[in-house]
Amino acid sequence: MEEISREKERVARIARLAEEKYAIKQKEIEEAAKKPKFMTQKEREEAALARLQQRAKNAATATSSSVSRTSSSSVSSKFAKVNDSSFDRHRQNQRKESTSKSSSQAEPTMTREQEKELAALKDHYLGKKVNKKKVLKASEKFSKNFQFDWEPSEDTSGELNPLYKRRQVNLLFGRGYMAGVDMREQRKKNSFVTELARKRQLEQKLADEQAGTLTAEQIAKRQRDRERELRRMQEWEANREREIDNIEAERVLHWSDKALENMSERDWRIFREDYDIILRGGKAPNPLRKWSEATFPTSVMEAVKLMGFEKPSPIQMQSIPIGMQRRDCIGIAETGSGKTAAFLIPIICYVSSVPPSMVTRTPDQGPLALVMAPTRELALQIEAEAKRLSQLTKIGERDTEHIVKTLSVVGGQNIEDQGFKLREGIDILIGTPGRLMDCMDSHYLVLNQCNYVVLDEADRMIEEGFEDQVTGILDSMGGLLKSENEAELEAQLNAADNEFKYRVTMMFSATMPAIVEKLAKTYLRHPAIIKIGDESSGKNKRIDQQVHFLNAGKKLAKLYDTVREILRNSKTRETAKIIVFVNEKKGCDLVARAVGKEGFYATILHGGKSQDQRDESLAGFRDGTYDLLVATDVAGRGLDIPDVTHVINYDVPKEIEKYCHRIGRTGRAGKEGVAISFLTDQDEDIMYDLKTYLEATDMPVPPQLASHPMAKAAPGARDDKGNIISKSKRDTVIYSG
């Protein structure tokens, strides 16, 4: 019995193993059937041919079976019993068969239609799940990696080529400090050059000694040549390492720590950005970083030190090198930025470099350089600074050597005295266009050898109506204009080191209206345009602008309160300097008398005063004799009155440009300032521009000004339909009662 049971177990185990093997084999067959089997072109053609033959065979078999069924039915019908009843039964059976066949053929069509109808009902009531086709963007079309038709386990490229076993990228250039190249790493790896040279020398020496074909002298000569070549290679390698170290050291230094010769274009660009220097237009040299790097004559450098200039201002940094190269330029900068020294220093350097023969001809041929200014005060101010800068500079022949002579020619002084001084010979002439033209008409002045001209406050001169005088003076100058072709201009500048026949024109202005731009295009050749700070020039955000909207009858009382608050405040009493601007001359006298009754000392400055009275008023205000300076727009531009703390616009001007220049008397040279304006309903012409200006300088706008109808749009502006939005006073119709 035990043997029988063991035999049964063995048989059962064998059966289970057979079943497991069969199941595994079936699974392998199924998996193999699922996998795509690679077939060659020949095998695919044979398989396609076999399928075609099988289809033809199946079609032939179906045709023969149908023919046999038809023939058998016809034979049987011949030998059937012929009687009416059997024939009827046979006919009925055929009808039933034909009916059943037709119904069986029509049934699938009806079923498909019913299924479609049922599916439509289900979609309507149950909701159809619609698979929307995703529209791929152009950037997503190739975002996915290529999908191969085989699995990763089937990739055999690693077995064929060992290179595929290392998938990581080799970093060939170290850590990549500069353009992907690590110079230090390269230097370590390239040190094999010296070792290779030594190795070759030793090998050559051993070969020569073993051969024994060379004499002792030849061996010594070869040894010297090898040592010399080795030293040369070592020096070359040391120089290369030194250059690499210098490049790496210079690359990380700030421009202020670099020597002048090591400054790159990127460093100069950063330098200009740090000082808000915007340079456009013609070719210009690099700016001046500090006075010690300038190429001035020693006398000019000593004068600069005596005046206490610690470092050049931004406008001086860029305009002085341009003037030293005798290039034309246009300078636009805020008030108090040092524009006067920016053009006087190049002029003095130019005058000191002219031949002595030109200096001796100044009594007959006229001055060597000319500066035009719009007002008397500005011209006198320029003359004073020119004398200080040229106090150590001597020019002329040895026997007649003298300090640079400067003279201001302005109105309000005796023209005969000015003509007498001009006949004695002047090197640098400063004047207003009107008086200069009078001197030329009276034959006191000629400009035959004047090749250096500066127009200071050019826009102001044009606004004052001096356009004809300015163009007349420029046309009468003897110097030649440089070529309009830039290549020819550069050639002229290179050839003009020892020649003084080409004219140099520099123009400094706060704004660039169209007429000033036209003047620049006529008389300047490829000028370099220098802008300092805000391109709109004059939007000085260091000035605290306060606008008070009030009735015209309350302006005087508000002025009393404002001045009293400033002068009697312990914080501002000692340092306060106040300028009060009015629009008319008679307003100056009225305001000055009213303020004087309140116990404040005020002086007056306007065009109706003589030159001596104006000089006395300015001198008293500068030294602190007077608390206030009441002035018209004569004091609005160009005057150098240091440390003005407050500007009060008792009468607001009608133009925003004049407002900018008035408040520019304070907040000069980087200092803080306060500008207070009294605005009334009569100041409609400036309301829109004033509101825009306050917003541009991040200053508060009074609610009365912000909501005023004339501040909504510029005067004369129209909407899309052509209707006037904001009428100016000229467009306003006043009806009589």
XYZ file of C-alpha atoms in Angstrom, residues 169-656:
488
model
C 30.163 64.997 -19.424
C 33.897 65.567 -19.123
C 34.810 69.078 -17.892
C 37.755 69.891 -20.119
C 38.444 73.461 -18.926
C 38.565 73.359 -15.134
C 35.986 75.353 -13.162
C 35.442 77.896 -15.909
C 36.306 81.305 -14.480
C 36.559 83.130 -17.802
C 34.784 81.971 -20.994
C 34.749 78.405 -19.661
C 38.529 78.325 -19.118
C 40.167 78.067 -15.703
C 43.501 79.817 -16.210
C 45.021 78.442 -13.024
C 44.090 74.892 -13.959
C 45.463 75.412 -17.453
C 48.670 76.792 -16.017
C 49.161 73.682 -13.881
C 48.504 71.328 -16.770
C 50.666 73.259 -19.244
C 53.770 73.220 -17.031
C 54.840 70.051 -18.860
C 56.426 72.236 -21.577
C 59.429 73.041 -19.416
C 59.777 69.455 -18.239
C 59.582 68.208 -21.802
C 62.336 70.609 -22.882
C 64.621 69.402 -20.075
C 63.935 65.785 -20.941
C 64.779 66.321 -24.600
C 68.006 68.108 -23.693
C 69.126 65.221 -21.502
C 68.264 62.685 -24.194
C 70.160 64.659 -26.846
C 73.152 65.052 -24.540
C 73.311 61.318 -23.823
C 72.989 60.521 -27.521
C 75.855 62.861 -28.396
C 78.087 61.431 -25.682
C 77.392 57.862 -26.738
C 78.008 58.593 -30.423
C 81.314 60.358 -29.760
C 81.238 62.108 -33.134
C 81.260 65.685 -31.764
C 84.242 67.628 -30.536
C 84.368 69.171 -27.083
C 83.835 72.628 -28.566
C 80.725 71.513 -30.465
C 79.353 69.821 -27.354
C 79.915 73.000 -25.310
C 78.262 75.155 -27.999
C 75.215 72.889 -28.120
C 75.020 72.942 -24.355
C 75.034 76.769 -24.352
C 72.326 76.870 -27.030
C 70.174 74.459 -25.052
C 70.581 76.453 -21.860
C 69.767 79.696 -23.670
C 66.655 78.150 -25.210
C 65.640 76.754 -21.828
C 66.002 80.187 -20.186
C 63.965 81.745 -22.976
C 61.154 79.240 -22.475
C 61.270 79.710 -18.712
C 61.048 83.496 -19.112
C 58.160 83.112 -21.537
C 56.330 80.847 -19.097
C 56.990 83.250 -16.199
C 55.737 86.236 -18.212
C 52.648 84.309 -19.211
C 51.900 83.415 -15.585
C 52.450 87.035 -14.571
C 50.045 88.253 -17.251
C 47.422 85.750 -16.132
C 47.797 86.894 -12.520
C 47.477 90.551 -13.561
C 44.380 89.827 -15.645
C 42.713 87.983 -12.769
C 43.659 90.736 -10.310
C 42.419 93.558 -12.580
C 39.197 91.736 -13.330
C 38.007 91.846 -9.717
C 39.111 95.443 -8.939
C 36.742 98.405 -8.917
C 37.542 101.243 -11.323
C 38.579 103.481 -8.421
C 41.354 101.004 -7.502
C 42.720 100.656 -11.036
C 45.448 102.639 -12.711
C 44.456 104.850 -15.627
C 46.122 102.620 -18.231
C 44.299 99.541 -16.895
C 40.795 100.999 -17.280
C 38.656 99.006 -19.719
C 35.614 100.126 -21.687
C 33.419 98.406 -19.123
C 35.130 100.377 -16.321
C 34.550 103.680 -18.134
C 30.904 102.782 -18.672
C 30.481 102.034 -14.947
C 32.321 105.279 -14.113
C 29.881 107.325 -16.210
C 26.903 105.552 -14.641
C 28.220 106.259 -11.134
C 28.372 110.001 -11.866
C 25.178 110.170 -13.992
C 27.134 111.205 -17.095
C 25.136 110.623 -20.278
C 27.289 110.954 -23.400
C 25.926 111.033 -26.930
C 26.781 112.437 -30.315
C 30.302 112.758 -31.680
C 33.480 111.038 -30.619
C 34.692 111.954 -27.135
C 37.723 111.034 -24.996
C 37.471 109.229 -21.689
C 36.434 111.398 -18.717
C 38.755 112.866 -16.109
C 38.688 110.845 -12.881
C 40.765 113.206 -10.706
C 42.863 116.340 -11.089
C 46.172 114.462 -10.788
C 45.419 112.574 -14.025
C 44.898 115.772 -16.032
C 47.453 117.030 -18.557
C 47.123 120.701 -17.608
C 50.018 123.128 -17.542
C 51.575 123.417 -14.103
C 50.281 126.959 -13.630
C 46.673 125.896 -14.261
C 46.998 122.927 -11.908
C 48.348 125.171 -9.147
C 45.460 127.612 -9.652
C 42.962 124.764 -9.364
C 44.528 123.742 -6.047
C 44.473 127.341 -4.783
C 40.748 127.569 -5.540
C 40.151 124.519 -3.348
C 38.715 122.185 -5.987
C 39.159 118.752 -4.395
C 37.875 116.760 -7.364
C 36.183 117.638 -10.657
C 32.394 117.728 -10.843
C 30.621 115.379 -13.306
C 30.252 118.049 -16.000
C 33.937 118.948 -15.586
C 34.985 115.298 -15.761
C 33.635 114.908 -19.280
C 33.737 118.388 -20.836
C 37.330 119.308 -19.887
C 38.939 116.398 -21.836
C 36.723 117.249 -24.828
C 37.779 120.898 -24.697
C 41.439 119.921 -24.350
C 41.168 117.986 -27.634
C 39.551 121.046 -29.287
C 36.333 119.210 -30.074
C 32.913 120.849 -30.156
C 30.533 119.928 -27.360
C 27.123 120.716 -25.872
C 26.824 120.550 -22.092
C 23.476 120.210 -20.295
C 23.556 120.138 -16.495
C 21.701 121.495 -13.496
C 22.612 124.819 -11.926
C 25.572 124.907 -9.575
C 27.282 121.947 -11.253
C 30.544 123.741 -12.096
C 29.880 124.558 -15.748
C 31.951 127.776 -15.603
C 35.198 125.993 -14.724
C 34.276 123.248 -17.201
C 34.868 125.613 -20.130
C 37.314 128.119 -18.571
C 40.024 125.535 -17.839
C 40.224 124.327 -21.500
C 40.215 127.967 -22.670
C 43.153 128.892 -20.416
C 45.053 125.774 -21.523
C 44.365 126.713 -25.152
C 45.529 130.305 -24.651
C 48.734 129.118 -22.971
C 49.543 126.884 -25.972
C 49.140 129.436 -28.790
C 52.286 130.828 -30.438
C 53.640 134.039 -28.867
C 53.161 135.808 -32.195
C 49.378 135.446 -31.863
C 49.512 136.901 -28.353
C 51.371 139.982 -29.564
C 48.747 140.555 -32.285
C 45.783 140.770 -29.877
C 45.646 144.621 -29.927
C 45.130 144.579 -33.701
C 43.551 141.177 -34.457
C 41.389 140.779 -31.365
C 41.179 138.297 -28.466
C 42.155 134.622 -28.588
C 38.963 133.298 -26.963
C 35.421 134.581 -26.441
C 32.717 133.740 -23.894
C 29.149 135.006 -24.394
C 26.683 135.199 -21.494
C 23.053 136.428 -21.412
C 23.283 138.805 -18.419
C 25.736 141.316 -17.024
C 25.946 139.594 -13.656
C 26.794 136.245 -15.219
C 29.467 137.827 -17.434
C 31.085 139.539 -14.432
C 30.927 136.312 -12.489
C 32.676 134.413 -15.319
C 35.350 137.121 -15.507
C 36.073 136.834 -11.785
C 36.501 133.067 -11.987
C 38.630 133.350 -15.140
C 41.008 135.714 -13.342
C 41.382 133.293 -10.444
C 42.056 130.304 -12.718
C 44.585 132.212 -14.860
C 46.356 134.078 -12.051
C 49.545 131.996 -12.467
C 49.507 131.495 -16.251
C 51.900 133.645 -18.271
C 51.816 133.864 -22.073
C 53.531 135.830 -24.835
C 57.106 136.374 -25.875
C 59.842 136.484 -23.282
C 60.233 140.259 -23.379
C 56.487 140.966 -23.241
C 55.365 137.974 -21.148
C 52.309 138.705 -19.006
C 49.499 137.097 -17.020
C 46.492 136.119 -19.121
C 44.378 139.237 -19.658
C 40.611 138.945 -19.241
C 37.926 141.569 -19.737
C 34.134 141.668 -19.417
C 32.210 143.813 -21.905
C 28.664 144.404 -20.621
C 26.013 147.084 -20.711
C 25.732 149.745 -18.043
C 29.409 150.701 -18.389
C 31.179 153.280 -20.539
C 31.767 151.754 -23.977
C 34.703 154.097 -24.632
C 36.559 152.806 -21.582
C 35.893 149.260 -22.755
C 37.157 150.112 -26.243
C 40.358 151.584 -24.780
C 41.061 148.339 -22.896
C 40.349 146.295 -26.029
C 42.943 148.304 -27.970
C 45.577 147.382 -25.379
C 45.050 143.687 -26.176
C 42.840 141.131 -24.422
C 43.425 137.370 -24.368
C 40.031 136.144 -23.076
C 36.955 138.303 -23.667
C 33.651 137.804 -21.799
C 30.548 139.778 -22.692
C 26.865 139.969 -23.445
C 25.811 139.681 -27.119
C 24.325 143.192 -27.248
C 27.403 145.033 -25.954
C 29.761 142.846 -28.007
C 27.830 143.750 -31.155
C 27.963 147.448 -30.188
C 31.746 147.237 -29.821
C 32.056 145.587 -33.217
C 29.830 148.194 -34.855
C 31.925 150.943 -33.241
C 35.120 149.267 -34.528
C 36.429 148.748 -31.018
C 36.497 144.969 -31.468
C 37.530 142.509 -34.175
C 37.596 138.706 -33.937
C 40.091 137.844 -36.669
C 42.106 135.353 -34.590
C 39.421 134.244 -32.119
C 39.205 130.468 -32.637
C 37.684 129.439 -29.284
C 34.110 130.512 -28.459
C 31.765 129.480 -25.636
C 28.032 130.193 -25.442
C 26.972 130.003 -21.797
C 23.215 129.799 -21.108
C 22.560 129.675 -24.857
C 18.816 129.105 -24.470
C 18.537 132.170 -22.220
C 20.323 134.324 -24.811
C 17.880 133.210 -27.487
C 14.889 133.807 -25.177
C 16.134 137.328 -24.436
C 16.093 138.109 -28.166
C 19.845 137.970 -28.838
C 19.625 135.499 -31.723
C 20.636 138.041 -34.390
C 23.528 139.333 -32.303
C 24.791 135.814 -31.545
C 24.714 134.725 -35.189
C 26.322 138.017 -36.256
C 29.199 137.541 -33.811
C 29.736 133.912 -34.832
C 29.735 134.838 -38.522
C 32.348 137.568 -37.983
C 34.881 135.250 -36.335
C 38.025 134.519 -38.312
C 38.456 130.830 -37.459
C 37.495 128.146 -39.981
C 34.681 125.726 -39.240
C 35.753 122.107 -39.205
C 34.516 119.685 -41.852
C 31.039 118.179 -41.618
C 32.502 114.818 -42.667
C 33.555 112.954 -39.545
C 36.595 111.276 -41.140
C 37.882 114.590 -42.481
C 37.185 116.203 -39.098
C 39.384 113.615 -37.352
C 42.140 114.246 -39.871
C 41.899 117.991 -39.248
C 42.102 117.488 -35.477
C 45.152 115.230 -35.810
C 46.889 117.764 -38.052
C 45.925 120.784 -35.924
C 48.257 120.153 -32.974
C 50.497 123.017 -33.992
C 47.901 124.903 -36.029
C 45.291 127.304 -34.684
C 43.063 127.956 -37.678
C 40.040 125.755 -36.874
C 37.289 127.024 -34.600
C 36.284 125.325 -31.348
C 32.689 125.971 -30.249
C 31.273 124.921 -26.888
C 27.663 125.474 -25.895
C 26.239 125.146 -22.389
C 22.500 125.256 -21.862
C 19.857 124.115 -19.408
C 17.393 123.163 -22.157
C 17.580 122.554 -25.908
C 14.694 124.312 -27.680
C 14.386 123.993 -31.438
C 16.029 127.338 -32.211
C 19.069 126.501 -30.045
C 19.318 123.123 -31.749
C 19.265 124.869 -35.125
C 22.057 127.170 -33.946
C 24.102 124.161 -32.840
C 23.650 122.408 -36.189
C 24.862 125.528 -38.003
C 28.020 126.300 -36.021
C 29.005 123.040 -34.280
C 30.591 120.060 -36.032
C 29.808 116.571 -34.688
C 29.518 117.828 -31.097
C 29.632 115.503 -28.120
C 26.421 116.010 -26.121
C 26.931 115.757 -22.355
C 23.965 115.439 -20.016
C 24.365 115.236 -16.269
C 21.657 113.625 -14.162
C 18.024 113.774 -15.246
C 17.743 114.118 -19.023
C 14.963 116.667 -18.648
C 17.574 118.871 -16.911
C 16.344 120.842 -13.981
C 14.148 118.270 -12.251
C 16.130 118.608 -9.061
C 14.610 116.236 -6.512
C 16.787 117.646 -3.719
C 14.599 120.778 -3.604
C 11.604 120.620 -1.276
C 8.845 122.305 -3.316
C 5.888 123.715 -1.377
C 2.953 125.190 -3.319
C 0.313 127.205 -1.415
C -2.972 127.872 -3.229
C -4.498 131.111 -1.866
C -6.272 134.336 -2.773
C -4.252 137.153 -4.314
C -5.070 139.478 -1.389
C -3.508 137.102 1.144
C -0.116 136.723 -0.569
C 1.562 139.554 1.356
C 0.415 138.259 4.744
C 1.579 134.758 3.801
C 4.964 136.198 2.815
C 5.315 137.858 6.232
C 4.543 134.614 8.027
C 6.911 132.583 5.846
C 9.876 134.956 6.191
C 9.257 135.362 9.930
C 9.186 131.586 10.386
C 12.483 131.167 8.497
C 14.462 134.050 10.019
C 13.273 133.581 13.581
C 13.760 129.836 13.662
C 16.845 128.913 15.679
C 17.801 126.166 13.209
C 17.717 128.311 10.053
C 18.312 131.829 11.380
C 22.118 131.853 11.066
C 22.405 130.240 7.620
C 19.219 131.492 5.934
C 19.495 133.208 2.548
C 16.156 134.006 0.905
C 15.414 135.134 -2.652
C 11.895 136.443 -3.346
C 10.925 136.431 -7.041
C 8.298 138.725 -8.559
C 7.255 139.116 -12.182
C 7.497 142.923 -12.571
C 9.939 145.651 -11.545
C 7.322 147.643 -9.625
C 6.506 144.505 -7.650
C 10.098 144.429 -6.373
C 9.801 147.870 -4.802
C 6.361 147.074 -3.334
C 7.447 143.802 -1.728
C 10.773 145.204 -0.472
C 9.047 148.153 1.268
C 6.389 145.883 2.780
C 8.973 143.446 4.130
C 11.089 146.327 5.425
C 8.169 147.574 7.534
C 8.142 144.200 9.289
C 11.736 144.687 10.402
C 13.552 142.631 7.733
C 16.403 143.991 5.609
C 15.741 143.545 1.891
C 17.604 144.594 -1.265
C 16.344 144.831 -4.839
C 17.692 143.447 -8.133
C 16.052 144.067 -11.516
C 16.884 145.388 -14.980
C 15.990 148.988 -14.101
C 18.942 149.313 -11.706
C 22.341 150.519 -12.883
C 25.243 148.105 -12.961
C 26.825 149.612 -9.858
C 23.555 149.323 -7.922
C 23.135 145.712 -9.016
C 26.700 144.838 -7.994
C 26.181 146.495 -4.618
C 22.936 144.594 -4.015
C 24.522 141.252 -4.890
C 27.583 141.925 -2.747
C 25.432 142.887 0.253
C 23.265 139.804 -0.125
C 26.282 137.502 -0.459
C 28.015 138.795 2.680
C 24.820 138.667 4.778
C 24.087 142.400 5.047
C 20.550 141.822 3.745
C 18.130 139.117 4.818
C 16.247 138.972 1.540
C 16.900 139.601 -2.140
C 13.754 140.687 -4.014
C 14.376 140.191 -7.738
C 12.844 139.606 -11.135
C 13.960 136.857 -13.520
C 17.289 138.697 -13.902
C 18.454 136.652 -10.901
C 16.732 133.513 -12.107
C 19.643 132.100 -14.091
C 23.392 132.120 -14.211
C 24.124 134.046 -11.019
C 26.387 132.242 -8.592
C 24.946 133.098 -5.199
C 26.235 130.394 -2.850
C 24.263 128.762 -0.054
C 20.787 130.056 -0.951
C 18.514 128.120 1.391
C 15.046 129.358 0.374
C 13.399 130.597 -2.808
C 9.948 132.203 -2.567
C 7.908 132.691 -5.735
C 5.731 135.596 -4.621
C 4.522 135.787 -8.224
C 4.502 132.446 -10.010
C 5.940 132.762 -13.558
C 3.834 131.980 -16.601
C 6.293 129.422 -18.011
C 7.512 126.257 -16.343
